[in-house]
Short mmCIF file of C-alpha atoms in Angstrom, two decimals:
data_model
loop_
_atom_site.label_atom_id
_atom_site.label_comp_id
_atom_site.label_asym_id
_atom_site.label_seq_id
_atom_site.Cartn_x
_atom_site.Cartn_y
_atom_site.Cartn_z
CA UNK A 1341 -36.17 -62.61 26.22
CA UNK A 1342 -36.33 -60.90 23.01
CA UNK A 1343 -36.86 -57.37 21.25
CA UNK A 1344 -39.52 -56.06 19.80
CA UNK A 1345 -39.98 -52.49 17.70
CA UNK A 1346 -42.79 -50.60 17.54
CA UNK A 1347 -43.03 -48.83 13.81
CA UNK A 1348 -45.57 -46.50 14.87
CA UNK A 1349 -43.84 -44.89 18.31
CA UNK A 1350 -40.38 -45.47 16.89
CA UNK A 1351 -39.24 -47.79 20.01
CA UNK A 1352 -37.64 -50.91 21.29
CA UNK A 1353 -39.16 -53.02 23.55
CA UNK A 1354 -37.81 -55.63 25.40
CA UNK A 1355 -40.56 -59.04 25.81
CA UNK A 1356 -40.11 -61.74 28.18
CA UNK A 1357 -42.49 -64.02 27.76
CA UNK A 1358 -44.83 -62.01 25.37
CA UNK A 1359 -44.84 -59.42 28.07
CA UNK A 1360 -42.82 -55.99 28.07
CA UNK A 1361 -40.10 -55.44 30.73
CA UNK A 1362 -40.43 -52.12 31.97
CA UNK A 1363 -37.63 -52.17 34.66
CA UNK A 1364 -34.35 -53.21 33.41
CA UNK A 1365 -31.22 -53.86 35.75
CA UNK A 1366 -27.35 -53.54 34.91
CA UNK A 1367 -23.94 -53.91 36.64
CA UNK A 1368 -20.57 -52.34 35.62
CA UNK A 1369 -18.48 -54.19 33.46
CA UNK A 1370 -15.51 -51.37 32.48
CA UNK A 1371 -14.93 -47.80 32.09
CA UNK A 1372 -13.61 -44.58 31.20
CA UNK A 1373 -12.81 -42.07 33.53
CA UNK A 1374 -11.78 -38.29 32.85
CA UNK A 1375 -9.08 -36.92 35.19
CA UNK A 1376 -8.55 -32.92 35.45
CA UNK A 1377 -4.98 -31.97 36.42
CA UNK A 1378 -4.66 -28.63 38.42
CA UNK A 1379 -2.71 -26.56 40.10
CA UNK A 1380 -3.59 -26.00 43.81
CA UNK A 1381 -2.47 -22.50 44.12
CA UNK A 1382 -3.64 -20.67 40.86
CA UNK A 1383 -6.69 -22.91 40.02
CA UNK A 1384 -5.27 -23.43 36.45
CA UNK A 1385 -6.10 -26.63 34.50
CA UNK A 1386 -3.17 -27.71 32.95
CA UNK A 1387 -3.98 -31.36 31.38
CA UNK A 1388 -6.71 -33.76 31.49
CA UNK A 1389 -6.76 -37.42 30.16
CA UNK A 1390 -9.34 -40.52 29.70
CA UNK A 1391 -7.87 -42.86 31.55
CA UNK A 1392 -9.61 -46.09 29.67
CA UNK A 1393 -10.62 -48.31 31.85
CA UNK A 1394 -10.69 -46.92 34.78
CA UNK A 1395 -13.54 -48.58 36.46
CA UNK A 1396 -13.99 -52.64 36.65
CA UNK A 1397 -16.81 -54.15 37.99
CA UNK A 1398 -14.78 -56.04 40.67
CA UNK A 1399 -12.61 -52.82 42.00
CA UNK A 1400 -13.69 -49.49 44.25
CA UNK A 1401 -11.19 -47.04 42.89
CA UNK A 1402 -8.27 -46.90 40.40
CA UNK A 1403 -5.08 -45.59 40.13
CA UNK A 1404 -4.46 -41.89 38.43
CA UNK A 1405 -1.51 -41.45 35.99
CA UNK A 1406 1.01 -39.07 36.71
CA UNK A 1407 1.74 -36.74 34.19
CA UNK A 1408 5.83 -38.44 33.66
CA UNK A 1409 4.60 -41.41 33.01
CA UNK A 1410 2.20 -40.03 30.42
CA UNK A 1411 5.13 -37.83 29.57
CA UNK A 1412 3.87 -34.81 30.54
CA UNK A 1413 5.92 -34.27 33.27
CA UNK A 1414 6.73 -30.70 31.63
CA UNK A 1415 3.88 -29.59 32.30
CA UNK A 1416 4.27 -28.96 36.13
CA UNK A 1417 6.53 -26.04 35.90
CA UNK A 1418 7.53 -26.30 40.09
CA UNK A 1419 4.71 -28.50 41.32
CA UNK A 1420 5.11 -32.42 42.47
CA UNK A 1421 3.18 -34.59 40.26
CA UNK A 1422 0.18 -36.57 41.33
CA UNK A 1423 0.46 -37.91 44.60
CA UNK A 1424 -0.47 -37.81 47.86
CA UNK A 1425 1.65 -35.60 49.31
CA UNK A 1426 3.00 -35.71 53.08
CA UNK A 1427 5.09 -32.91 53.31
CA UNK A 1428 6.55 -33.46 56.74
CA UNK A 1429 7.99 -36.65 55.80
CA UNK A 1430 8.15 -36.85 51.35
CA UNK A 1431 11.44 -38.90 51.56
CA UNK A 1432 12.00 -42.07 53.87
CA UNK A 1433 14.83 -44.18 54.48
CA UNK A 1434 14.95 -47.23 51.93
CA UNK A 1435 17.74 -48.80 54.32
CA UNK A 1436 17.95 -47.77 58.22
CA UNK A 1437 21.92 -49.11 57.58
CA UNK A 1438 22.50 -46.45 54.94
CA UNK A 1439 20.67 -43.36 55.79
CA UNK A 1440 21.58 -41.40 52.77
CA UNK A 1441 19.95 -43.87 50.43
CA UNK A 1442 16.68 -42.04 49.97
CA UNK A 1443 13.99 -43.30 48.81
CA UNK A 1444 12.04 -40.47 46.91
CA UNK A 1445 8.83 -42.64 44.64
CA UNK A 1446 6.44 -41.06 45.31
CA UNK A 1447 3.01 -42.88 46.36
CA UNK A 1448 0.37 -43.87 43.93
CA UNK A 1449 -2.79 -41.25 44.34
CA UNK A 1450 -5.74 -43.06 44.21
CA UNK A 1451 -9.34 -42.45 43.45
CA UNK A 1452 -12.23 -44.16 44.61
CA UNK A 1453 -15.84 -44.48 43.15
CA UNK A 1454 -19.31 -46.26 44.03
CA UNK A 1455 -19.71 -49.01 40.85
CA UNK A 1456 -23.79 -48.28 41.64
CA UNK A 1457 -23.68 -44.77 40.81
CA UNK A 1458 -21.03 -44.24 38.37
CA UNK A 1459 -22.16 -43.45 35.18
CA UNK A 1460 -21.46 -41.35 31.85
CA UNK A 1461 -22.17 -37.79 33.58
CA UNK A 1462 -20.52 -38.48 36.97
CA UNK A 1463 -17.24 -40.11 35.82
CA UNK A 1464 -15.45 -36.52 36.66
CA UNK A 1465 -12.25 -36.28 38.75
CA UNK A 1466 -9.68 -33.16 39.65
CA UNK A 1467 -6.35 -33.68 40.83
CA UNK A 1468 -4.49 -30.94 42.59
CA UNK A 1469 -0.54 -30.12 42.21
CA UNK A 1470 0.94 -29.01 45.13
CA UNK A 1471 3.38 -25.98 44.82
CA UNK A 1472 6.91 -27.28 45.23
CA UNK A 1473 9.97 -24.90 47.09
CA UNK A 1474 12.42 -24.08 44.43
CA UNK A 1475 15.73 -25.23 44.07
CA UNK A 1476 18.39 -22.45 44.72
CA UNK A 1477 22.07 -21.96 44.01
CA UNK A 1478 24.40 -18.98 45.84
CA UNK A 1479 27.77 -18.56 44.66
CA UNK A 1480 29.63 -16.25 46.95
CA UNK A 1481 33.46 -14.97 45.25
CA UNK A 1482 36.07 -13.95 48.34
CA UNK A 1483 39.03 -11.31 47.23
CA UNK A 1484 41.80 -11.36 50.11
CA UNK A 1485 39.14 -12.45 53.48
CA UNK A 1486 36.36 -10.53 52.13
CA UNK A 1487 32.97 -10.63 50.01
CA UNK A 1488 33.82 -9.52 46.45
CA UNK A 1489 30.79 -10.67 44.01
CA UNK A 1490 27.52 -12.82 45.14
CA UNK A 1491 25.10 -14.26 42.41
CA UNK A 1492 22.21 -16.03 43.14
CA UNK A 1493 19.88 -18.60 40.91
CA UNK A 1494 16.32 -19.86 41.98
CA UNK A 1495 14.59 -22.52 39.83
CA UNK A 1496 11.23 -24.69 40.29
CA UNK A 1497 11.79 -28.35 39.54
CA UNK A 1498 10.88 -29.42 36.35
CA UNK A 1499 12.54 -26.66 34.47
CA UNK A 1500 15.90 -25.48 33.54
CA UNK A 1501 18.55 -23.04 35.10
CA UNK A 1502 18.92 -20.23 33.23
CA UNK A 1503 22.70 -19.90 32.13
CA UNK A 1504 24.49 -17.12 34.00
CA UNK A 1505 26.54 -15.01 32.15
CA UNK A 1506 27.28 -12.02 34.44
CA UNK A 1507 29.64 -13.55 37.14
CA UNK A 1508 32.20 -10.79 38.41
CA UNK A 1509 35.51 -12.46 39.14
CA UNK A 1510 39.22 -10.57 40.27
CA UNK A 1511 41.33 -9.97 37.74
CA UNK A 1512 43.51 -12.85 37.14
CA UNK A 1513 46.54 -10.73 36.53
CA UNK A 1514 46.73 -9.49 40.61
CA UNK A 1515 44.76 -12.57 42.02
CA UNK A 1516 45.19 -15.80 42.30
CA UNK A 1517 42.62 -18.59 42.86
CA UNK A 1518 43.22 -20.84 46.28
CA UNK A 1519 41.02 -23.86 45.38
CA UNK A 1520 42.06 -25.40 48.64
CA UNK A 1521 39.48 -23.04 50.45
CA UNK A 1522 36.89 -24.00 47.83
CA UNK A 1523 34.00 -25.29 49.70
CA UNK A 1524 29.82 -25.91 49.74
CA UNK A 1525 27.12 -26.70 52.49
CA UNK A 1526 23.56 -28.02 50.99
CA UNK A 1527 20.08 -28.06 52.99
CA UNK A 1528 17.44 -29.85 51.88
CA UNK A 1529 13.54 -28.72 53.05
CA UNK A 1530 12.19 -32.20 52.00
CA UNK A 1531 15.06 -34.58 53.23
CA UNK A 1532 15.12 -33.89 56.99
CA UNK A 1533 17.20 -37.28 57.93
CA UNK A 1534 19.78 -35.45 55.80
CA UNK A 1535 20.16 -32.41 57.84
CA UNK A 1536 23.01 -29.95 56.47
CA UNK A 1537 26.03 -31.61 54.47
CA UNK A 1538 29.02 -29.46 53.46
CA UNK A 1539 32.40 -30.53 50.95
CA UNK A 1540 35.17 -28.26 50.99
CA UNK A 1541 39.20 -28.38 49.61
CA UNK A 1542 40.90 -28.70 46.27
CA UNK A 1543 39.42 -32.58 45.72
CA UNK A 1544 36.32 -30.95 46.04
CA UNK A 1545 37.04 -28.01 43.62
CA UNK A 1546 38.28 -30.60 41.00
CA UNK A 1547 34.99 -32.16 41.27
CA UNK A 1548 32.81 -29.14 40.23
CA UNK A 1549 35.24 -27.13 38.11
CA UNK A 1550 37.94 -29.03 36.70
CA UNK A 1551 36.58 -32.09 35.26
CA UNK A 1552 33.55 -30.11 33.48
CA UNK A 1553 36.24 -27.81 32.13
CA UNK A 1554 38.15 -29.96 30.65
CA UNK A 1555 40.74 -29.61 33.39
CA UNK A 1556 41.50 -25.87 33.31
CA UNK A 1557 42.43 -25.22 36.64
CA UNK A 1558 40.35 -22.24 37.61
CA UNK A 1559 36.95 -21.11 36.73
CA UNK A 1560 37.90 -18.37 34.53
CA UNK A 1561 35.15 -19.01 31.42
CA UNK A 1562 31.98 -16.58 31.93
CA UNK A 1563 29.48 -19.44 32.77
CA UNK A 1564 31.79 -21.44 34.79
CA UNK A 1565 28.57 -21.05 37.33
CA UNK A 1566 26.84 -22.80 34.96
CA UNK A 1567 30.06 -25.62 35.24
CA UNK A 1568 29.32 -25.95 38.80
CA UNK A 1569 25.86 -26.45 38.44
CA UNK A 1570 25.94 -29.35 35.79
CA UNK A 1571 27.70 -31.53 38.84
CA UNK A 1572 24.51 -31.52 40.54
CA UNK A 1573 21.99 -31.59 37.34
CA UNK A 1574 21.48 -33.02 34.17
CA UNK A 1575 21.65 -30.86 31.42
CA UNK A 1576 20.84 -27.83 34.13
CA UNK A 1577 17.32 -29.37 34.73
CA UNK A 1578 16.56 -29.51 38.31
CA UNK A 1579 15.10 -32.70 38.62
CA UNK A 1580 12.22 -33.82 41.47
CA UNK A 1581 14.52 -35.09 44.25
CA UNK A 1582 15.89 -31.32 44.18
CA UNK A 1583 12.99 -29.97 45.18
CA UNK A 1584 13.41 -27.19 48.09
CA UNK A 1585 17.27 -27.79 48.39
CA UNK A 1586 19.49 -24.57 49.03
CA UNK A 1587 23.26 -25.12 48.30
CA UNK A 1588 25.92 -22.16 48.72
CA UNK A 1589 29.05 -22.29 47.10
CA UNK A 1590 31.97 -20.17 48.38
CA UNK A 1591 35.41 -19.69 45.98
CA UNK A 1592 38.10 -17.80 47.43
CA UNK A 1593 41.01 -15.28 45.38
CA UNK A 1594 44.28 -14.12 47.15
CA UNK A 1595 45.79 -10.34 45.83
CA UNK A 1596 50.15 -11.44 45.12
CA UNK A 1597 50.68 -9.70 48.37
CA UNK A 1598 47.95 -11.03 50.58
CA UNK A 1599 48.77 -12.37 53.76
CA UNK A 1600 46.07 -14.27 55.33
CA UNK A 1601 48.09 -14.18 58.80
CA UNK A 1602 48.78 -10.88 58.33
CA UNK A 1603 44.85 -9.93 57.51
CA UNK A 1604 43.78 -11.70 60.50
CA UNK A 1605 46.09 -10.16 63.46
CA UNK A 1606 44.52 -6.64 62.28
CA UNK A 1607 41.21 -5.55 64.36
CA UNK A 1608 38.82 -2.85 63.57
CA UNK A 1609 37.19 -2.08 66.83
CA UNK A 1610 35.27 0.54 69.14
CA UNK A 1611 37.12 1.57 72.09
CA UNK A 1612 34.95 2.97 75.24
CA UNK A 1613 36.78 5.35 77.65
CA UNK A 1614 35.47 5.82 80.89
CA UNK A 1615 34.95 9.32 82.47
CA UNK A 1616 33.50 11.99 84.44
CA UNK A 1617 30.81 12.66 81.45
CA UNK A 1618 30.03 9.19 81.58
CA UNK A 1619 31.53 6.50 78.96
CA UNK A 1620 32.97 7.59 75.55
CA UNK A 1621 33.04 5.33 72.53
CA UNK A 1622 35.46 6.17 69.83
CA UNK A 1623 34.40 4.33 66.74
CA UNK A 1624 36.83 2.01 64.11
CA UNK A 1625 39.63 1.95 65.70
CA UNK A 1626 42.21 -0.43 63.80
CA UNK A 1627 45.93 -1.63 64.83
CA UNK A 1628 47.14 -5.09 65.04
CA UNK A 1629 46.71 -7.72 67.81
CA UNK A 1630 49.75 -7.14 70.23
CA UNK A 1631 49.77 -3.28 69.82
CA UNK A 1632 49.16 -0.19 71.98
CA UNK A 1633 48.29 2.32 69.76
CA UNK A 1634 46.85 6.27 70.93
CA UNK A 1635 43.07 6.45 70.49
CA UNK A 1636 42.24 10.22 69.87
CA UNK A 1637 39.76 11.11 73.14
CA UNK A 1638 36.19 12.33 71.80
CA UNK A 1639 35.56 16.39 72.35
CA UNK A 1640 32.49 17.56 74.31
CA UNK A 1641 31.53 20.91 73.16
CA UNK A 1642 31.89 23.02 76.29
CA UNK A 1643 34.31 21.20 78.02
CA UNK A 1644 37.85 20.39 78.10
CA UNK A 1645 39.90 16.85 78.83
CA UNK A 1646 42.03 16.14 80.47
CA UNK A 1647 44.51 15.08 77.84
CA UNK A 1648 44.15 14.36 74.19
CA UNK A 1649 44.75 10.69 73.44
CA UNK A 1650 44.92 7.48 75.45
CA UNK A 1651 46.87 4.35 75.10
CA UNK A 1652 44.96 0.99 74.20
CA UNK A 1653 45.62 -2.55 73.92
CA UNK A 1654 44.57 -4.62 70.79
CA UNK A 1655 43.52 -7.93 72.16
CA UNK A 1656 43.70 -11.48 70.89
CA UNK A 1657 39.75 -11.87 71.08
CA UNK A 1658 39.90 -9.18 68.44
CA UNK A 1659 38.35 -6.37 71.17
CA UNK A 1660 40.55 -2.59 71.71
CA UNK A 1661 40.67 -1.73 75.53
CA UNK A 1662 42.05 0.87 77.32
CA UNK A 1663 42.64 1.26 81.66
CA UNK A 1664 42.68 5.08 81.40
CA UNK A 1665 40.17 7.52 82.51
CA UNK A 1666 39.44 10.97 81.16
CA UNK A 1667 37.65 14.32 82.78
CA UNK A 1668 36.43 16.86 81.44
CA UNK A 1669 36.44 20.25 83.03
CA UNK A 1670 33.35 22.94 82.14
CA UNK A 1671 34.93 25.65 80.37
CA UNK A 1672 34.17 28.82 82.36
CA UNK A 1673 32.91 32.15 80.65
CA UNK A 1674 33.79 35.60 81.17
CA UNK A 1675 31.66 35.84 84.01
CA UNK A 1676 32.89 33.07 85.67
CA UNK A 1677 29.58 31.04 85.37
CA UNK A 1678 29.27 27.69 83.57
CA UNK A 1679 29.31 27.87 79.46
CA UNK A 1680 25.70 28.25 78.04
CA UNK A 1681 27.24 25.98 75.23
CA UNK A 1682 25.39 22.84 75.60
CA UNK A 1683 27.62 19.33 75.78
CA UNK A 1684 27.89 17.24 72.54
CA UNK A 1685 29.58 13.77 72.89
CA UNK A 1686 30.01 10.74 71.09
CA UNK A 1687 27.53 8.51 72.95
CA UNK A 1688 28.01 4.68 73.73
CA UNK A 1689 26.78 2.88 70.38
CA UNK A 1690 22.74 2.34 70.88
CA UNK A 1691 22.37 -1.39 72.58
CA UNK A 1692 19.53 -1.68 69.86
CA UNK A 1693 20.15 0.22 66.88
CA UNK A 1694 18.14 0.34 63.79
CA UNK A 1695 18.96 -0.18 60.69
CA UNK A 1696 17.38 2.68 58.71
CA UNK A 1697 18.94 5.74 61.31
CA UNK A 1698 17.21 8.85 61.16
CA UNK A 1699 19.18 11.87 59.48
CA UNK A 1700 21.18 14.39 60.68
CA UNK A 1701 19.01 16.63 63.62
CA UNK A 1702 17.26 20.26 61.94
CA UNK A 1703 18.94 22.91 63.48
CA UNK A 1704 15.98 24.88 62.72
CA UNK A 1705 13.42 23.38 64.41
CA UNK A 1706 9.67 24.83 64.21
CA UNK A 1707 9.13 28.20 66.19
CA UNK A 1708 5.77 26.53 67.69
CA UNK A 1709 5.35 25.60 70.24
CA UNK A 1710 8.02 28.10 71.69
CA UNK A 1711 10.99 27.22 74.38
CA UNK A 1712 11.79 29.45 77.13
CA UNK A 1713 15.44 29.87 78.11
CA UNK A 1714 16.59 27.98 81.24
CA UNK A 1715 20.11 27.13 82.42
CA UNK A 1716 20.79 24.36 84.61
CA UNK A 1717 22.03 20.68 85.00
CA UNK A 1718 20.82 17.35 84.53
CA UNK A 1719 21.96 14.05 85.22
CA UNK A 1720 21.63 10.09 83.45
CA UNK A 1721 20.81 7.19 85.90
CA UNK A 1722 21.06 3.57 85.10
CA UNK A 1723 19.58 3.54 81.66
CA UNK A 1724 20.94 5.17 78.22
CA UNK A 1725 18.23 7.87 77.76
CA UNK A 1726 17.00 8.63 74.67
CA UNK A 1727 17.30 12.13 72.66
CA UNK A 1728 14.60 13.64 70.61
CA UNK A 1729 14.53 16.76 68.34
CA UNK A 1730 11.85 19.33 67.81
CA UNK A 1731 10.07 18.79 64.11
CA UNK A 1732 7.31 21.76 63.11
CA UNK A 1733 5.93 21.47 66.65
CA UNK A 1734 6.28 17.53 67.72
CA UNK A 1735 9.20 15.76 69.10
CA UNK A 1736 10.80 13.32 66.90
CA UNK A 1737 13.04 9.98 68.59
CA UNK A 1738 16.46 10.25 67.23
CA UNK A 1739 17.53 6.81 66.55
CA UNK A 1740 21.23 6.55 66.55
CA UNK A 1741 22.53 8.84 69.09
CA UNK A 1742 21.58 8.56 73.11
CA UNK A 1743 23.04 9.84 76.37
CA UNK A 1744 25.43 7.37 78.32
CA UNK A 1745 24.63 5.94 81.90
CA UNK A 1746 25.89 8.08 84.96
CA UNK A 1747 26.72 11.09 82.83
CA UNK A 1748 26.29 14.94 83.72
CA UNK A 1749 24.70 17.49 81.09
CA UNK A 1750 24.23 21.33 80.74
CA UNK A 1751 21.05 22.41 79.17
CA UNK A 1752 19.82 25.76 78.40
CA UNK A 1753 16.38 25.85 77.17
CA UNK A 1754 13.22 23.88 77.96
CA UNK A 1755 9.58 23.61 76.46
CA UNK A 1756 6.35 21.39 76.75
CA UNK A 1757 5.02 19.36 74.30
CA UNK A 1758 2.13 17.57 74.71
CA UNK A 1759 1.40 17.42 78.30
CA UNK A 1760 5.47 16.29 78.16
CA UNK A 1761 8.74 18.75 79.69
CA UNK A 1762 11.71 18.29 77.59
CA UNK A 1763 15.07 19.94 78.05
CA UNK A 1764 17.40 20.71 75.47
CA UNK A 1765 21.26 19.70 75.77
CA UNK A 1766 22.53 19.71 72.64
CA UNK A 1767 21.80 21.92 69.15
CA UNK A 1768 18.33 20.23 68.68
CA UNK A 1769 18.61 17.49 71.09
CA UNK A 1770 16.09 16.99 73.52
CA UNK A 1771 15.75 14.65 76.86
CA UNK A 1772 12.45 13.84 78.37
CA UNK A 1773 12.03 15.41 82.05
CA UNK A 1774 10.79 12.53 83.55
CA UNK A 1775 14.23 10.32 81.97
CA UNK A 1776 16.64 12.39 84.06
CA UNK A 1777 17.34 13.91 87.59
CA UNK A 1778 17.74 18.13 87.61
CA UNK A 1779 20.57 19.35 89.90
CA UNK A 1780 22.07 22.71 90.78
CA UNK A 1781 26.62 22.54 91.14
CA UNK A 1782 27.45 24.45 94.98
CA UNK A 1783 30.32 24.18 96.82
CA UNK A 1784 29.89 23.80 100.48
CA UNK A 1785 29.62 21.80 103.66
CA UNK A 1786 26.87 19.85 105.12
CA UNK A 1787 26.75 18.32 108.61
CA UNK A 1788 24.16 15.17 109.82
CA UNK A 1789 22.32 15.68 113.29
CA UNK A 1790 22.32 14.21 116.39
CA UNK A 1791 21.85 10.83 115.02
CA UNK A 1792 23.70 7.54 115.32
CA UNK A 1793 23.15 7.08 111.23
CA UNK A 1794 22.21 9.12 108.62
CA UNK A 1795 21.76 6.99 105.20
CA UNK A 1796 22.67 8.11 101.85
CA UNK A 1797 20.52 7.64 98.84
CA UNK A 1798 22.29 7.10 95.08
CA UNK A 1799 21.44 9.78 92.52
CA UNK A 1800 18.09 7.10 91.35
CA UNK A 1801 16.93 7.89 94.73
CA UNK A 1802 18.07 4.51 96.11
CA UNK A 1803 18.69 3.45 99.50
CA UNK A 1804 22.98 3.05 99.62
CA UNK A 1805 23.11 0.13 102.24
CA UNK A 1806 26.68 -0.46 102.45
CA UNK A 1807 27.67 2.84 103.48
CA UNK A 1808 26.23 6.26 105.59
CA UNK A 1809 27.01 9.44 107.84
CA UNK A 1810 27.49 9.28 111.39
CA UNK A 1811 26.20 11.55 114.14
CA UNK A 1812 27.33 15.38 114.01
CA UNK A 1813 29.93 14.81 110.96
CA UNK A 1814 30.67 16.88 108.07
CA UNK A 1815 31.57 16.37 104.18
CA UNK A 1816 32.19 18.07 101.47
CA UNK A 1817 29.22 18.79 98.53
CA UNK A 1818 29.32 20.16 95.53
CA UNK A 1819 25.80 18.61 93.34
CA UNK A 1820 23.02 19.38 94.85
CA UNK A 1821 19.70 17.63 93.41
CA UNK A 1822 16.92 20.17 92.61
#
């Protein structure tokens, strides 16, 4: 074998035997290949490396570098390095005997190649980051039982916690700090063997406060966050095996005059009071467990109780109950006829409030379409109905107020919007027809026939099968349905 060049053309020529070789073979020896790093989610390139000798002419693939062991590992800014990621199961158990020493290397991520087609132009290869969950940190400050400042600090792995500066904290001159109470619970989205751990009392408070502060008792420096934080990081940089952990840390201050037994016999309650009208809820009522204290009873426009307040026992279970009934007697006008003055009560709470209640009713509700003026009487069933009022022509569901179960109610106008009958029993507060029973009040006797039973039917038109009217007897009535 030898070469030959050619002057004239400018070429080489390889000769075997005097004659030119026009096919030539070759075979992979070693390599260069060029790795792209890139983030999954945006698409952004962030790095990309030769990794020398990549390829060898025995292997199929080789190993990439991660970017920390080309220290580059700042760089990811919240994403795991590259690997091949199993998100379901990242961590594993290094020993079955001791769960909680997790093994967290991550797994080589390999690329292979064909040594027959590989070549100068092909020797291309992406790697993908995959977003990692942040790390984040919830400090929650108690006064006396209850919430007095909350902070809360999110950071990807692979960066640093900001340093908190605004942390609210009693004044130390009325409040004292009970480090006993001092306690955390940590969840971890990548280390489900771990499940939820939690470290609470003054050993514990020593831990994250004390020794970083040089042994100052209580927190009271502006980033003494920032002191609780270094326990679990180094030099507030949330390393990879923090990935997707949420810890909450709770720190508790006592007014000189708190009581803690004291704060938790007293109960803030609703108390529900049964009656004629159907049940009345009076709201926040407080008193201590043990006591009978006079609940104030709720006034219907239109009628009149039967007294003004009724006794009620604070229980242990932290509830307000009371064994007395109220009714309420229809004021009577001039004329001797019911009041025209619709009833307004202070319904049962809503079984499924909202959150975002609608405001106060219009009184002046659009003039179209128009109501015409009816008096009569309508009565609740079973359910809580629901009240609506009239907006510029359409009826509008009034979220936070509804009519109790069993209860009787005057109205005095009614109108129709689409296709729909409402009736109005309240300043601007509407019922749906079709959600409650119309009745007329008389007074008078009605006798059954000449029949061995005559049933009775409840006021939801159901069949009463415990109880009925014999032959040819008589009973008082005074609701009749219409």
């Amino acid at each position: 074998m030898q070469l030959q060049y050619d002057d004239n053309t400018q070429t080489l020529s390889l000769l075997d035997d005097s004659k030119k070789v026009n096919h030539i073979t070759y075979e992979l020896i070693n390599g260069d290949a060029n790795v792209h790093y890139v983030f999954k989610d945006t698409g952004e390139e962030i790095y990309q490396k030769v990794h020398k000798e990549a390829f060898e002419s025995s292997e199929q693939d080789f190993t990439v570098k991660r970017l920390e062991s080309l220290e580059k590992g700042y760089l990811l800014k919240g994403h795991f390095d590259a690997v091949s990621i199993d998100l379901d199961n990242l961590a594993n158990v290094a020993d079955p005997l001791r769960p909680t020493d997790i093994s967290f290397e991550e797994e080589p991520l390999v690329k292979e190649f064909d040594r027959d087609k590989i070549n100068k132009d092909n020797a291309e290869f992406t790697v993908k980051l995959e977003k990692a969950k942040p790390t984040t940190f919830n400090l929650n400050v108690y006064l006396d039982g209850k919430i007095f400042s909350k902070q809360s600090v999110t950071a990807d792995i692979f960066t640093k916690i900001p340093k908190q500066t605004d942390e609210k904290l009693p004044d130390p001159a009325t409040a004292k700090l009970n480090n006993n109470k001092t306690y955390t619970d940590m969840s971890y989205s990548y280390f489900p063997q771990m499940g939820v751990s939690t470290m609470s009392g003054k050993a514990f408070h020593q831990t994250i406060f004390d020794v970083v502060n040089n042994g100052i008792d209580e927190p009271t420096t502006e980033d003494f966050f920032n002191q609780a934080l270094k326990y679990y990081t180094l030099d507030m940089r949330v390393r990879f095996m923090l990935a997707g952990r949420k810890q909450n840390i709770y720190i508790y201050y006592e007014s000189d005059d708190y009581s803690e037994e004291e704060a938790n016999s007293t109960v803030t309650s609703n108390v529900h009071i049964n009656s004629n009208l159907g049940l009345q809820t009076v709201l926040n009522v407080t008193g201590k467990k043990g006591e009978t204290v006079l609940v104030k009873v709720p006034q219907i426009e239109g009628y009149k109780p039967d007294k003004e307040t009724v006794k009620a026992k604070i229980n242990e279970d932290g509830t307000i109950t009371t064994d007395e009934k109220v009714k309420y007697y229809l004021i009577e006008d001039d004329e001797g006829s019911g009041s025209t003055k619709p009833p307004v009560t202070t319904p049962e709470p809503n079984p499924n409030p909202t959150s975002n209640p609608n405001p106060a009713p219009n009184p002046n509700p659009a003039p179209n379409p128009n109501p015409d003026k009816m008096n009569g009487f309508v009565g609740t069933m079973k359910q809580y109905v629901k009240l609506y009022q009239l907006e510029k022509g359409q009826m509008k569901l009034i979220t936070n107020k509804e009519l109790g179960k069993h209860s009787n109610w005057k109205f005095d106008q009614t109108i129709k919007v689409n296709g729909k009958i409402y009736y109005r029993v309240a300043t601007n507060e509407w019922v749906d027809a079709k959600t409650v029973y119309r009745y007329q009040v008389e007074s008078g006797i009605v006798e059954t026939k000449d029949k061995e039973f005559t049933s009775l039917v409840s006021s939801d038109a159901k069949l009463i099968s415990n109880r009925g009217l014999g032959a040819h007897s008589s009973c008082n009535t005074t609701v009749l349905p219409t």
